[in-house]
PDB file of C-alpha atoms in Angstrom:
ATOM      1  CA  UNK X   1     -17.246  -7.279  66.966  1.00 95.00           C
ATOM      2  CA  UNK X   2     -12.951  -7.351  68.137  1.00 97.00           C
ATOM      3  CA  UNK X   3     -11.499  -4.739  68.552  1.00 98.00           C
ATOM      4  CA  UNK X   4     -12.614  -1.837  66.557  1.00 98.00           C
ATOM      5  CA  UNK X   5     -11.517   1.391  66.284  1.00 98.00           C
ATOM      6  CA  UNK X   6     -12.761   4.074  63.110  1.00 98.00           C
ATOM      7  CA  UNK X   7     -11.256   7.636  63.171  1.00 97.00           C
ATOM      8  CA  UNK X   8     -12.704  10.561  60.447  1.00 95.00           C
ATOM      9  CA  UNK X   9      -9.703  12.369  60.545  1.00 94.00           C
ATOM     10  CA  UNK X  10      -7.859  13.448  63.453  1.00 95.00           C
ATOM     11  CA  UNK X  11     -11.319  12.055  65.281  1.00 94.00           C
ATOM     12  CA  UNK X  12     -10.343   8.767  67.029  1.00 95.00           C
ATOM     13  CA  UNK X  13     -14.775   8.123  67.765  1.00 95.00           C
ATOM     14  CA  UNK X  14     -13.944   3.825  68.549  1.00 97.00           C
ATOM     15  CA  UNK X  15     -10.976   2.468  70.015  1.00 97.00           C
ATOM     16  CA  UNK X  16      -9.856  -0.692  70.255  1.00 98.00           C
ATOM     17  CA  UNK X  17     -13.918  -2.202  71.072  1.00 96.00           C
ATOM     18  CA  UNK X  18     -14.680  -5.616  72.326  1.00 96.00           C
ATOM     19  CA  UNK X  19     -19.434  -6.077  70.908  1.00 90.00           C
ATOM     20  CA  UNK X  20     -20.253  -9.700  70.819  1.00 92.00           C
ATOM     21  CA  UNK X  21     -24.463 -11.201  70.445  1.00 88.00           C
ATOM     22  CA  UNK X  22     -25.633 -14.227  71.146  1.00 86.00           C
ATOM     23  CA  UNK X  23     -28.856 -15.966  70.037  1.00 83.00           C
ATOM     24  CA  UNK X  24     -32.019 -15.132  72.068  1.00 84.00           C
ATOM     25  CA  UNK X  25     -30.094 -12.294  74.462  1.00 84.00           C
ATOM     26  CA  UNK X  26     -31.312  -8.612  74.445  1.00 82.00           C
ATOM     27  CA  UNK X  27     -29.042  -5.849  74.621  1.00 83.00           C
ATOM     28  CA  UNK X  28     -28.449  -1.624  74.572  1.00 84.00           C
ATOM     29  CA  UNK X  29     -26.226   0.029  73.382  1.00 87.00           C
ATOM     30  CA  UNK X  30     -25.882   3.498  75.730  1.00 90.00           C
ATOM     31  CA  UNK X  31     -23.941   7.189  74.939  1.00 90.00           C
ATOM     32  CA  UNK X  32     -23.972  10.411  75.414  1.00 92.00           C
ATOM     33  CA  UNK X  33     -23.835  12.371  71.489  1.00 89.00           C
ATOM     34  CA  UNK X  34     -20.967  11.815  69.633  1.00 89.00           C
ATOM     35  CA  UNK X  35     -19.725   8.658  72.180  1.00 92.00           C
ATOM     36  CA  UNK X  36     -19.499   6.414  68.861  1.00 93.00           C
ATOM     37  CA  UNK X  37     -23.281   4.650  68.779  1.00 92.00           C
ATOM     38  CA  UNK X  38     -23.912   4.787  65.731  1.00 90.00           C
ATOM     39  CA  UNK X  39     -20.245   4.930  64.073  1.00 95.00           C
ATOM     40  CA  UNK X  40     -20.805   1.573  65.750  1.00 95.00           C
ATOM     41  CA  UNK X  41     -23.716   0.139  64.137  1.00 92.00           C
ATOM     42  CA  UNK X  42     -22.417   1.562  60.942  1.00 92.00           C
ATOM     43  CA  UNK X  43     -19.523  -0.608  61.079  1.00 95.00           C
ATOM     44  CA  UNK X  44     -21.763  -3.954  61.770  1.00 93.00           C
ATOM     45  CA  UNK X  45     -24.490  -2.706  58.867  1.00 90.00           C
ATOM     46  CA  UNK X  46     -21.675  -3.376  56.074  1.00 92.00           C
ATOM     47  CA  UNK X  47     -22.483   1.757  55.829  1.00 91.00           C
ATOM     48  CA  UNK X  48     -18.383   1.588  57.044  1.00 93.00           C
ATOM     49  CA  UNK X  49     -15.789  -0.186  55.460  1.00 88.00           C
ATOM     50  CA  UNK X  50     -12.635   1.335  56.042  1.00 94.00           C
ATOM     51  CA  UNK X  51     -11.979   0.370  60.609  1.00 97.00           C
ATOM     52  CA  UNK X  52      -9.566  -1.060  62.185  1.00 97.00           C
ATOM     53  CA  UNK X  53     -10.661  -5.176  63.800  1.00 97.00           C
ATOM     54  CA  UNK X  54     -12.629  -7.170  63.123  1.00 96.00           C
ATOM     55  CA  UNK X  55     -15.915  -8.954  62.632  1.00 96.00           C
ATOM     56  CA  UNK X  56     -16.917 -12.266  63.334  1.00 95.00           C
ATOM     57  CA  UNK X  57     -19.873 -14.201  63.022  1.00 93.00           C
ATOM     58  CA  UNK X  58     -19.855 -18.027  64.668  1.00 91.00           C
ATOM     59  CA  UNK X  59     -16.557 -17.200  65.280  1.00 92.00           C
ATOM     60  CA  UNK X  60     -15.941 -16.780  61.242  1.00 94.00           C
ATOM     61  CA  UNK X  61     -14.436 -13.162  60.193  1.00 96.00           C
ATOM     62  CA  UNK X  62     -16.848 -11.569  57.522  1.00 95.00           C
ATOM     63  CA  UNK X  63     -15.705  -8.788  55.184  1.00 93.00           C
ATOM     64  CA  UNK X  64     -18.841  -6.368  54.812  1.00 93.00           C
ATOM     65  CA  UNK X  65     -18.727  -4.228  51.678  1.00 91.00           C
ATOM     66  CA  UNK X  66     -22.621  -3.466  51.687  1.00 90.00           C
ATOM     67  CA  UNK X  67     -25.595  -3.588  54.049  1.00 89.00           C
ATOM     68  CA  UNK X  68     -26.151  -6.731  51.704  1.00 89.00           C
ATOM     69  CA  UNK X  69     -23.309  -7.997  53.225  1.00 92.00           C
ATOM     70  CA  UNK X  70     -24.788  -7.558  55.920  1.00 92.00           C
ATOM     71  CA  UNK X  71     -27.922  -9.391  55.980  1.00 90.00           C
ATOM     72  CA  UNK X  72     -26.165 -11.967  53.724  1.00 91.00           C
ATOM     73  CA  UNK X  73     -23.888 -12.981  56.813  1.00 92.00           C
ATOM     74  CA  UNK X  74     -27.109 -12.880  59.069  1.00 89.00           C
ATOM     75  CA  UNK X  75     -26.587  -9.280  60.491  1.00 88.00           C
ATOM     76  CA  UNK X  76     -29.731  -6.126  60.073  1.00 82.00           C
ATOM     77  CA  UNK X  77     -30.210  -3.291  61.308  1.00 78.00           C
ATOM     78  CA  UNK X  78     -33.286  -1.275  61.912  1.00 73.00           C
ATOM     79  CA  UNK X  79     -32.382   2.633  62.230  1.00 68.00           C
ATOM     80  CA  UNK X  80     -34.298   5.374  64.178  1.00 69.00           C
ATOM     81  CA  UNK X  81     -36.072   6.904  60.835  1.00 64.00           C
ATOM     82  CA  UNK X  82     -39.414   8.848  61.278  1.00 63.00           C
ATOM     83  CA  UNK X  83     -39.329   7.912  57.771  1.00 68.00           C
ATOM     84  CA  UNK X  84     -40.990   4.625  56.575  1.00 76.00           C
ATOM     85  CA  UNK X  85     -41.789   3.410  53.389  1.00 77.00           C
ATOM     86  CA  UNK X  86     -45.519   3.500  53.517  1.00 80.00           C
ATOM     87  CA  UNK X  87     -45.646   1.506  50.780  1.00 82.00           C
ATOM     88  CA  UNK X  88     -42.917  -1.379  51.647  1.00 82.00           C
ATOM     89  CA  UNK X  89     -43.487  -4.319  53.688  1.00 83.00           C
ATOM     90  CA  UNK X  90     -41.938  -4.296  57.223  1.00 80.00           C
ATOM     91  CA  UNK X  91     -38.700  -5.748  56.379  1.00 77.00           C
ATOM     92  CA  UNK X  92     -38.591  -4.234  53.395  1.00 78.00           C
ATOM     93  CA  UNK X  93     -38.451  -1.124  55.785  1.00 74.00           C
ATOM     94  CA  UNK X  94     -35.060  -3.135  57.197  1.00 69.00           C
ATOM     95  CA  UNK X  95     -31.912  -3.225  55.946  1.00 60.00           C
TER      96      UNK X  95
END
């Protein structure tokens, strides 16, 4: 992710954020409530498409308009939800 910025009305929640992941690495995204962590992850997962900046996969820009687009690009997000659907397999509870 390169130079990601996002505002909700007059409130800017992300400003020029760079976030890079490589295969085999583990990262923690931490911050106070309202710091923009969820917004950044929702952008990466294709849940928010109105933002400034670029998402790159293997160095190429990708345009995500849905979680399905993100999955096709190799991006998935596991939400911090305690309400999983018991009838679904683990991978089906991930989008």
